[in-house]
mmCIF file of C-alpha atoms in Angstrom:
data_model
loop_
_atom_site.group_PDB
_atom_site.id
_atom_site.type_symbol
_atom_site.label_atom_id
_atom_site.label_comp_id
_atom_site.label_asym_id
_atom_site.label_seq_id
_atom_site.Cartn_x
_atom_site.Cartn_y
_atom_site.Cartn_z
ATOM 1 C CA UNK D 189 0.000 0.000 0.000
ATOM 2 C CA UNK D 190 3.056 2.477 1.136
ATOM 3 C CA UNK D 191 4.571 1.815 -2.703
ATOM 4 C CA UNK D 192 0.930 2.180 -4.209
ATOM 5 C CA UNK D 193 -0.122 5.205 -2.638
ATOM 6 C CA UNK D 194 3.628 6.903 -3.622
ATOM 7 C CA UNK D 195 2.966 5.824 -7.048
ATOM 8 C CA UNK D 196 -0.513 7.428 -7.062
ATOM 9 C CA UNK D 197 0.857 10.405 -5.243
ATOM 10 C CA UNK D 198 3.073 11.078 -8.340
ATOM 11 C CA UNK D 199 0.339 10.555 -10.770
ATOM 12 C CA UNK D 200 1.491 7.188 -11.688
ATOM 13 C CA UNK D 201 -1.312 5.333 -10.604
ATOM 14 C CA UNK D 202 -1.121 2.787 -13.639
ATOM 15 C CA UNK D 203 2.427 1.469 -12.641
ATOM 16 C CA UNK D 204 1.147 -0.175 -9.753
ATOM 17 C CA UNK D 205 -1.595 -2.338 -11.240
ATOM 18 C CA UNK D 206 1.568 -3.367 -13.745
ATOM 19 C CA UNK D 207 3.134 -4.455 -10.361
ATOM 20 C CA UNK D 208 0.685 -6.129 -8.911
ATOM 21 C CA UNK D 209 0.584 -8.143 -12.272
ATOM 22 C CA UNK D 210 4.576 -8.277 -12.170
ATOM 23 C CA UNK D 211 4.243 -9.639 -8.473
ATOM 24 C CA UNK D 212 1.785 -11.939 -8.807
ATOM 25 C CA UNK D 213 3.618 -13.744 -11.855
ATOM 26 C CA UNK D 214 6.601 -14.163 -9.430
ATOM 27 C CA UNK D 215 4.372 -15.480 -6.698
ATOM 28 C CA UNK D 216 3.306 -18.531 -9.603
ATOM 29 C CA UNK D 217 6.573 -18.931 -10.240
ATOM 30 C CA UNK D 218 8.052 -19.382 -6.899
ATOM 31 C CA UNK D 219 5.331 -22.585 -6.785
ATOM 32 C CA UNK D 220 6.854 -24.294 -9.544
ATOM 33 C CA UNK D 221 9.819 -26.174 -7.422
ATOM 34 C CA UNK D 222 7.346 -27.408 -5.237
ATOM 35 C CA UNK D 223 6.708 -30.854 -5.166
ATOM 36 C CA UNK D 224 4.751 -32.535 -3.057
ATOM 37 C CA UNK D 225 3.660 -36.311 -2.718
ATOM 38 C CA UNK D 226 0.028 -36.760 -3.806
ATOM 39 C CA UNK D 227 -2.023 -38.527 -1.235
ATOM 40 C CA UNK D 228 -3.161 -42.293 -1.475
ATOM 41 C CA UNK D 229 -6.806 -41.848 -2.293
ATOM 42 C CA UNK D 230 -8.909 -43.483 0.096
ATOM 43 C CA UNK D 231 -10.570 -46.703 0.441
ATOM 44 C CA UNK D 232 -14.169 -45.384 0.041
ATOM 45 C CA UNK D 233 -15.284 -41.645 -1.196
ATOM 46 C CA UNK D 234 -18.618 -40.138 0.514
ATOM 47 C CA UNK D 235 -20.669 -38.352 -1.253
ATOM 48 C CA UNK D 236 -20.102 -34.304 -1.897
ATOM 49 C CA UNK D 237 -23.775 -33.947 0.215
ATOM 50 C CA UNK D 238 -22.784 -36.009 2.926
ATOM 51 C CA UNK D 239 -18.835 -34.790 3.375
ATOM 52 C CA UNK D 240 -20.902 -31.288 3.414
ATOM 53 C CA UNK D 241 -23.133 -32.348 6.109
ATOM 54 C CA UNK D 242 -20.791 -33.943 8.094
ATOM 55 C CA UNK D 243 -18.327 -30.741 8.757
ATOM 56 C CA UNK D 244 -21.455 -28.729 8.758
ATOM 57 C CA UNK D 245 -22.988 -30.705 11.599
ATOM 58 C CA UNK D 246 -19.688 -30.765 13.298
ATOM 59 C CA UNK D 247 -19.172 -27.407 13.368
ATOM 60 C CA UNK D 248 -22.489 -26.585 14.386
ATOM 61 C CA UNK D 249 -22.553 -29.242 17.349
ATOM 62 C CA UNK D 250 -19.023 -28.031 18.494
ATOM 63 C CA UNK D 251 -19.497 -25.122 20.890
ATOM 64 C CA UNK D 252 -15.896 -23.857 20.279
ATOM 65 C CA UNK D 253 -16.386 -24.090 17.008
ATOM 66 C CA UNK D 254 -19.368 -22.823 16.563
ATOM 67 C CA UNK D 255 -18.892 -19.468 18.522
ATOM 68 C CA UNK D 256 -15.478 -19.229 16.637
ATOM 69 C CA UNK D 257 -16.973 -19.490 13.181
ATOM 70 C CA UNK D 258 -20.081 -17.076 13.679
ATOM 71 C CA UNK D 259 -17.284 -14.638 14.664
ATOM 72 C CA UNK D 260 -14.871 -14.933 12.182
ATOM 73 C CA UNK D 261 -18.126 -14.466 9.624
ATOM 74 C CA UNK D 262 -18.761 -11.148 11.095
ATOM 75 C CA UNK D 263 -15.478 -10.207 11.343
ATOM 76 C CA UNK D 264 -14.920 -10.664 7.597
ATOM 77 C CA UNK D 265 -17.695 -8.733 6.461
ATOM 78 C CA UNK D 266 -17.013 -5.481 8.524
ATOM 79 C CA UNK D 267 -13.363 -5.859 7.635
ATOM 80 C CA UNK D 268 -14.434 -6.540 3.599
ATOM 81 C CA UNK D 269 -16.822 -3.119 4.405
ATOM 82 C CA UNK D 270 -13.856 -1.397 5.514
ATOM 83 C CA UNK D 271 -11.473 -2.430 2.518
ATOM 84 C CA UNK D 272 -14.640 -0.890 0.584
ATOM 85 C CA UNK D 273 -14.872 2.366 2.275
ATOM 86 C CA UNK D 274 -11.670 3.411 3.503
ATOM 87 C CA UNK D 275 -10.080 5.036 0.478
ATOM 88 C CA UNK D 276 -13.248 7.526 0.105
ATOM 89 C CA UNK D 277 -13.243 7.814 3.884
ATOM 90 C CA UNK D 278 -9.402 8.663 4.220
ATOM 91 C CA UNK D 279 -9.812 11.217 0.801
ATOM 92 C CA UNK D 280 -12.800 13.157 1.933
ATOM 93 C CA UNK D 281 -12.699 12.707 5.500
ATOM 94 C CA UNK D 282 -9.230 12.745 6.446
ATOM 95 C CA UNK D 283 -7.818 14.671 3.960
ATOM 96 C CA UNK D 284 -4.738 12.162 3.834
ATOM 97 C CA UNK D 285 -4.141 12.251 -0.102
ATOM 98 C CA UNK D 286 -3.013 9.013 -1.841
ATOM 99 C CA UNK D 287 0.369 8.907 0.147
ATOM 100 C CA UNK D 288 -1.340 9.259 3.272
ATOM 101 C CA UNK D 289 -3.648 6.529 2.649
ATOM 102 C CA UNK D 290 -0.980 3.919 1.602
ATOM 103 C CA UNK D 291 0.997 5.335 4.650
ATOM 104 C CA UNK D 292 -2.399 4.015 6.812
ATOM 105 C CA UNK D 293 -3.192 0.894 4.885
ATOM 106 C CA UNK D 294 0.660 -0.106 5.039
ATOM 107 C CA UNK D 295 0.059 -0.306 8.857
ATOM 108 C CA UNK D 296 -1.970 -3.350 8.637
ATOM 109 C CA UNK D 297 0.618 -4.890 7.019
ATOM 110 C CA UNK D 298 3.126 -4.182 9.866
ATOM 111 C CA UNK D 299 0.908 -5.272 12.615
ATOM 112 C CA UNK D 300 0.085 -8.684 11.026
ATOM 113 C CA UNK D 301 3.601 -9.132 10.579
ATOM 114 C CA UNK D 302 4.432 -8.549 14.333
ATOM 115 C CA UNK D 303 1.932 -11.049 14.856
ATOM 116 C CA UNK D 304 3.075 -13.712 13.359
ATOM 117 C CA UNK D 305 6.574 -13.196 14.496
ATOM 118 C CA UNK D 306 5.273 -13.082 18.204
ATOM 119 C CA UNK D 307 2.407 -15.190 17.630
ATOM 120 C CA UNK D 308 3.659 -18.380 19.395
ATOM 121 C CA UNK D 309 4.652 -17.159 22.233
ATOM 122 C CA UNK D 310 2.080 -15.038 23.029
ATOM 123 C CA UNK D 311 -1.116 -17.114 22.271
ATOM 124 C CA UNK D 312 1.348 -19.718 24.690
ATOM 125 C CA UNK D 313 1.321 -17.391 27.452
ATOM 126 C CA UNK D 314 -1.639 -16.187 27.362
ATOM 127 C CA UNK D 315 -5.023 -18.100 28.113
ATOM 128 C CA UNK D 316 -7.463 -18.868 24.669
ATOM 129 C CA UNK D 317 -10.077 -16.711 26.610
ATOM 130 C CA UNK D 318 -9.110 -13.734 26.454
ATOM 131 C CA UNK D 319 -6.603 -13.907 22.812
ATOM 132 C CA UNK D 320 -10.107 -14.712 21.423
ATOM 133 C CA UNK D 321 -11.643 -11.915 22.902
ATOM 134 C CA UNK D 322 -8.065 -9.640 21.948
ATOM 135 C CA UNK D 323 -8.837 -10.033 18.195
ATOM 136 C CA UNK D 324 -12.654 -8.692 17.413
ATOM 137 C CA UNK D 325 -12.061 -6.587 20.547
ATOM 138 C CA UNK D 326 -9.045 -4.611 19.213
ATOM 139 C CA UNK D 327 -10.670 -4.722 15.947
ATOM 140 C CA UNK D 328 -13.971 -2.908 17.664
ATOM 141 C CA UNK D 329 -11.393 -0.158 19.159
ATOM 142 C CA UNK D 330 -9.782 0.390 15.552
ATOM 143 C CA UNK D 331 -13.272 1.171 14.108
ATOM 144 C CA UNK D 332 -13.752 3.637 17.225
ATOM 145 C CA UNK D 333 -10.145 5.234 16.315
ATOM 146 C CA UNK D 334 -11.188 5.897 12.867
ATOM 147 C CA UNK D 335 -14.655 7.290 13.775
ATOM 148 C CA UNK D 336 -13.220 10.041 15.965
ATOM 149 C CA UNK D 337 -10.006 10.218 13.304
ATOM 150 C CA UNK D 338 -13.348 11.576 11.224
ATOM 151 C CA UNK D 339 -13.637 14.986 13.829
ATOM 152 C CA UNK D 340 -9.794 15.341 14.155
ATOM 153 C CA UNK D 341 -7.939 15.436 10.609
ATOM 154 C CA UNK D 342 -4.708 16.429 9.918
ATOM 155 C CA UNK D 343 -1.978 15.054 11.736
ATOM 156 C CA UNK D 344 -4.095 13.284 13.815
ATOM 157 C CA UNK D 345 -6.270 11.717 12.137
ATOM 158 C CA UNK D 346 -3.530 9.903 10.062
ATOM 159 C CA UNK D 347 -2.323 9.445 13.537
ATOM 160 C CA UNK D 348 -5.586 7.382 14.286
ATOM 161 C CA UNK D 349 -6.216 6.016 10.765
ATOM 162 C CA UNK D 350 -2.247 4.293 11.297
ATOM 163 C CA UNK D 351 -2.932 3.029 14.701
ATOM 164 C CA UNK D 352 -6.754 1.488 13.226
ATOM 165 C CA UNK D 353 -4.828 -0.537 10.751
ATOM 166 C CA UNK D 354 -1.900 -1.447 12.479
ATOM 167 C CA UNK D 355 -4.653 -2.878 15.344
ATOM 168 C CA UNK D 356 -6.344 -4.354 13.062
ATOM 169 C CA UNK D 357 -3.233 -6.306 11.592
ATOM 170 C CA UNK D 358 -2.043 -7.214 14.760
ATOM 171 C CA UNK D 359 -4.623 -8.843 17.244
ATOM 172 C CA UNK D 360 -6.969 -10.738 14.100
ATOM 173 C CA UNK D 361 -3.559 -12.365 13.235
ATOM 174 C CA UNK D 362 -3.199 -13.663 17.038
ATOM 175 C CA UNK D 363 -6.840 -14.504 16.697
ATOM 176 C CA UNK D 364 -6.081 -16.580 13.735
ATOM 177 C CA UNK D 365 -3.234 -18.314 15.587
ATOM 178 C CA UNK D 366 -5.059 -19.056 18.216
ATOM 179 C CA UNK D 367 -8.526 -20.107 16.932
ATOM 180 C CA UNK D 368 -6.781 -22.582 14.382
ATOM 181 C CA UNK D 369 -4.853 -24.173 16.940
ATOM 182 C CA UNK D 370 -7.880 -24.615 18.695
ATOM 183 C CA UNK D 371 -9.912 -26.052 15.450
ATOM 184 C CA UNK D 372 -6.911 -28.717 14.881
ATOM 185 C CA UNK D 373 -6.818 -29.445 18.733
ATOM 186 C CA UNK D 374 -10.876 -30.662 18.658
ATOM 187 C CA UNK D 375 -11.356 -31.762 15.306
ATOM 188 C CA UNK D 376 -10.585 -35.455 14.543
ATOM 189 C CA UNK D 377 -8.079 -36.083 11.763
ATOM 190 C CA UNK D 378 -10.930 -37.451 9.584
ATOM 191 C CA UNK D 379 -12.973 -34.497 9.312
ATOM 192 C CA UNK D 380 -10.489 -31.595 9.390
ATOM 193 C CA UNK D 381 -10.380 -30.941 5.941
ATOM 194 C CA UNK D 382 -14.651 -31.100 5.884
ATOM 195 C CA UNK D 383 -14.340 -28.721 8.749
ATOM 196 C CA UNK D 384 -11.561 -26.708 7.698
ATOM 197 C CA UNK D 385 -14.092 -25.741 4.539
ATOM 198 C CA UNK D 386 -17.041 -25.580 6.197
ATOM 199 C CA UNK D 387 -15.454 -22.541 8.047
ATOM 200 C CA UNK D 388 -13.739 -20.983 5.138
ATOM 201 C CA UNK D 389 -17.018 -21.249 3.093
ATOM 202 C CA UNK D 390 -19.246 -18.573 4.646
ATOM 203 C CA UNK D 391 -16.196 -16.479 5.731
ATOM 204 C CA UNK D 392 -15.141 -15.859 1.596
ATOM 205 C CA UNK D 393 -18.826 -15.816 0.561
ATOM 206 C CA UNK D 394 -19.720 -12.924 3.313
ATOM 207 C CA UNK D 395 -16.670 -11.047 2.128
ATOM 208 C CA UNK D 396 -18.507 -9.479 -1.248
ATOM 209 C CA UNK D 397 -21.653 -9.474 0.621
ATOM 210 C CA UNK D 398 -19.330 -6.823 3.721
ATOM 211 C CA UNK D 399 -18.157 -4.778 0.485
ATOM 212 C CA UNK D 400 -21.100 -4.257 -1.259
ATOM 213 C CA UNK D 401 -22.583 -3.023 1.921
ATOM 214 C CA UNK D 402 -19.533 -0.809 2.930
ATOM 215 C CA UNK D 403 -19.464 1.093 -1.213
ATOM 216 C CA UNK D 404 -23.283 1.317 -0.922
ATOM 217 C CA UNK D 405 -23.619 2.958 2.844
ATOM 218 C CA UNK D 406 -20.265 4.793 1.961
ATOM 219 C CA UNK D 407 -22.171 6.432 -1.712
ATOM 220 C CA UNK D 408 -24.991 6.834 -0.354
ATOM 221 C CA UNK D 409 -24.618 8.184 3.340
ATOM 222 C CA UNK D 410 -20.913 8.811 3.415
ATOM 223 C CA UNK D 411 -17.678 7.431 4.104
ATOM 224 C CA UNK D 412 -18.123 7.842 7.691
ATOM 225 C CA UNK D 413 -20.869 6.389 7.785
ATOM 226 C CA UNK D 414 -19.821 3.003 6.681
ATOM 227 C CA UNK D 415 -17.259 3.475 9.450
ATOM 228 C CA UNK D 416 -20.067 3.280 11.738
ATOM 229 C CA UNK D 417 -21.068 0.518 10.227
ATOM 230 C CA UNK D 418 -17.748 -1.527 10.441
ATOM 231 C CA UNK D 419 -17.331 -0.576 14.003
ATOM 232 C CA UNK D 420 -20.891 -1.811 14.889
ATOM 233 C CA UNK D 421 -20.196 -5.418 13.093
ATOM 234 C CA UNK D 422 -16.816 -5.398 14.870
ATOM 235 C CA UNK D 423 -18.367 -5.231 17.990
ATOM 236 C CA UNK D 424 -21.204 -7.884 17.098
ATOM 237 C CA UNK D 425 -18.419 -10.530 16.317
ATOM 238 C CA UNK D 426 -16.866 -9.493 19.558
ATOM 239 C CA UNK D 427 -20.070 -9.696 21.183
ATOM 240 C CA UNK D 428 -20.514 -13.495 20.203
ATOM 241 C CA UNK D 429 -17.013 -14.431 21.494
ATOM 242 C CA UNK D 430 -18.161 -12.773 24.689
ATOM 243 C CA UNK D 431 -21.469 -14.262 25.007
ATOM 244 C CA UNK D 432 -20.398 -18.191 24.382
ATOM 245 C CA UNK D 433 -19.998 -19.803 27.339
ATOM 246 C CA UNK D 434 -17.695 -22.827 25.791
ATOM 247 C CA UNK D 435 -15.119 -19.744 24.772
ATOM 248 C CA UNK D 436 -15.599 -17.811 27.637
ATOM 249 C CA UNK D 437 -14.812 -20.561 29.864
ATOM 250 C CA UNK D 438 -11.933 -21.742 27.975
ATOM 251 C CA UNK D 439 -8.828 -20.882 30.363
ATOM 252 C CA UNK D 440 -6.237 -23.662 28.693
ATOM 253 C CA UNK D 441 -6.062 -25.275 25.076
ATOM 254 C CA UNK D 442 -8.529 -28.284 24.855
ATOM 255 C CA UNK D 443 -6.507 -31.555 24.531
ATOM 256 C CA UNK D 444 -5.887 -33.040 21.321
ATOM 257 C CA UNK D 445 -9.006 -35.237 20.475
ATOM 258 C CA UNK D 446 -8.088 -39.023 19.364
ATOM 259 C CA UNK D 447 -8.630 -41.132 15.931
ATOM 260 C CA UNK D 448 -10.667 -44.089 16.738
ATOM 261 C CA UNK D 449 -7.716 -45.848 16.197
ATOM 262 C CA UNK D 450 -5.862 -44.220 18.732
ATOM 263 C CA UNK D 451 -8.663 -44.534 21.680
#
C-alpha cells in the first residue's frame, strides 16, 4: 500500500496495477519447485452432500467451534466493508491524499507481521479466553479510532487512521493463531479438511456481501458512515465471542481429540 499510494501520489497510478501483475507472476513462479507427494486416495469416497453435512454438523454441534466461526463471519464482512470504504473515507474525510492513505493501509501490514513473528509465544502465554476476545475486541477499538479520526484530521487523524490498521493487523492475526490451533486441537483427523471448509465457506462468501454493503452505505450516506457501520459489526463478532460460554470458559487449550484408532 506504502509503494501504491507513492505511485498514485506522483500521478502514476497505472504502474502499480503493472506491479501487482509483475508480483503476482513471481508469486506462480516461486510454486513451480514445489513438489509434493500426492495422497493415497482413500478406500471409500462419501458423497459431496454427505462430506458437506458432516463438517457442517460438526461445526455446528461443536461449541468452540461454533462461537469461533459465527465470529470470524462477522469479522470478515465489517473488515471486507472497511477495505470498501476506507479510500473515500481517508480522501474526503481525512484529507490524507493518496500517500497518506498507503501510509495508513501499510500499517496493517506491519501489525500482522508482528503477529506472526510473536504469535507463538504469546497465544502460549496467554489463556485462549481472552486472545479470542483480543482479536474482534481490538478490531472494535480500531473502528472507534477511525470514527473520531473523522472529527480530528490532519496530523491526527492519520495518527488514528495508522494506529486502526496497524490494530487491526495485529490482534486478528493472534486470533487466527489461536482459533486454528484450537480447530486442529478438537477436530478429529478425519474431518479436518470437511471442517476446515465448512469454516472458510461462509467467511469468503460474506466477504462481497461486507463490500457491497460498505461502497453502498459509503455512496450513499458517506464514508463515515460506513465506518459506523464496520465498528458496529466489529463489535457484534466481539459480542458473540463474549457471550459463548464454551469460549468464555476456555482458560487452557482443549486436549488433542483421538482417531478411533488411537482410543
Amino acid at each position: 500500500p506504502l509503494a501504491v499510494g507513492l505511485l498514485a501520489q506522483h500521478g502514476l497510478v497505472v504502474h502499480a496495477y503493472l506491479g501487482a501483475a509483475l508480483a503476482s507472476g513471481l508469486a506462480a513462479l516461486a510454486l513451480l519447485p514445489l513438489r509434493i507427494a500426492r495422497p493415497a486416495a482413500p478406500a471409500a469416497v462419501d458423497s459431496l452432500f454427505a462430506t458437506v453435512r458432516a463438517g457442517a454438523a460438526f461445526v455446528a454441534t461443536q461449541p468452540l467451534l461454533r462461537g469461533i466461526a459465527i465470529c470470524a463471519v462477522l469479522w470478515n464482512f465489517a473488515f471486507f466493508a472497511l477495505t470498501a470504504s476506507f479510500v473515500p473515507f481517508a480522501m474526503e474525510r481525512l484529507g490524507l491524499g493518496p500517500a497518506g492513505t498507503g501510509v495508513a493501509l501499510a500499517a496493517y501490514g506491519a501489525g500482522a507481521v508482528l503477529a506472526g513473528l510473536t504469535g507463538g509465544r504469546l497465544v502460549s502465554g496467554v489463556e485462549p479466553r481472552h486472545m479470542l476476545m483480543f482479536g474482534p475486541g481490538v478490531s472494535t477499538i480500531a473502528g472507534g479510532a477511525l470514527w473520531l479520526a473523522a472529527g480530528v484530521g490532519g496530523d491526527a487523524g492519520l495518527g488514528l487512521a495508522v494506529l486502526a490498521w496497524f490494530l487491526i493487523g495485529f490482534g486478528p492475526i493472534l486470533w487466527l493463531i489461536c482459533q486454528t490451533t484450537i480447530r486442529r486441537l478438537v477436530t478429529p483427523a478425519a474431518l479436518m479438511g470437511r471442517v476446515g471448509a465448512t469454516i472458510q465457506i461462509p467467511i469468503y462468501g460474506i466477504r462481497p456481501l461486507g463490500a457491497i454493503a460498505g461502497g453502498l452505505v459509503a455512496a450513499h450516506a458517506g464514508p463515515a458512515a460506513a465506518v459506523v457501520l464496520v465498528l458496529a459489526v466489529f463489535a457484534l463478532s466481539t459480542a458473540v465471542i463474549a457471550l459463548s460460554p464454551a469460549l468464555r470458559a476456555l482458560r487452557a487449550l482443549p486436549g488433542p481429540v483421538l482417531s478411533p484408532a488411537a482410543a
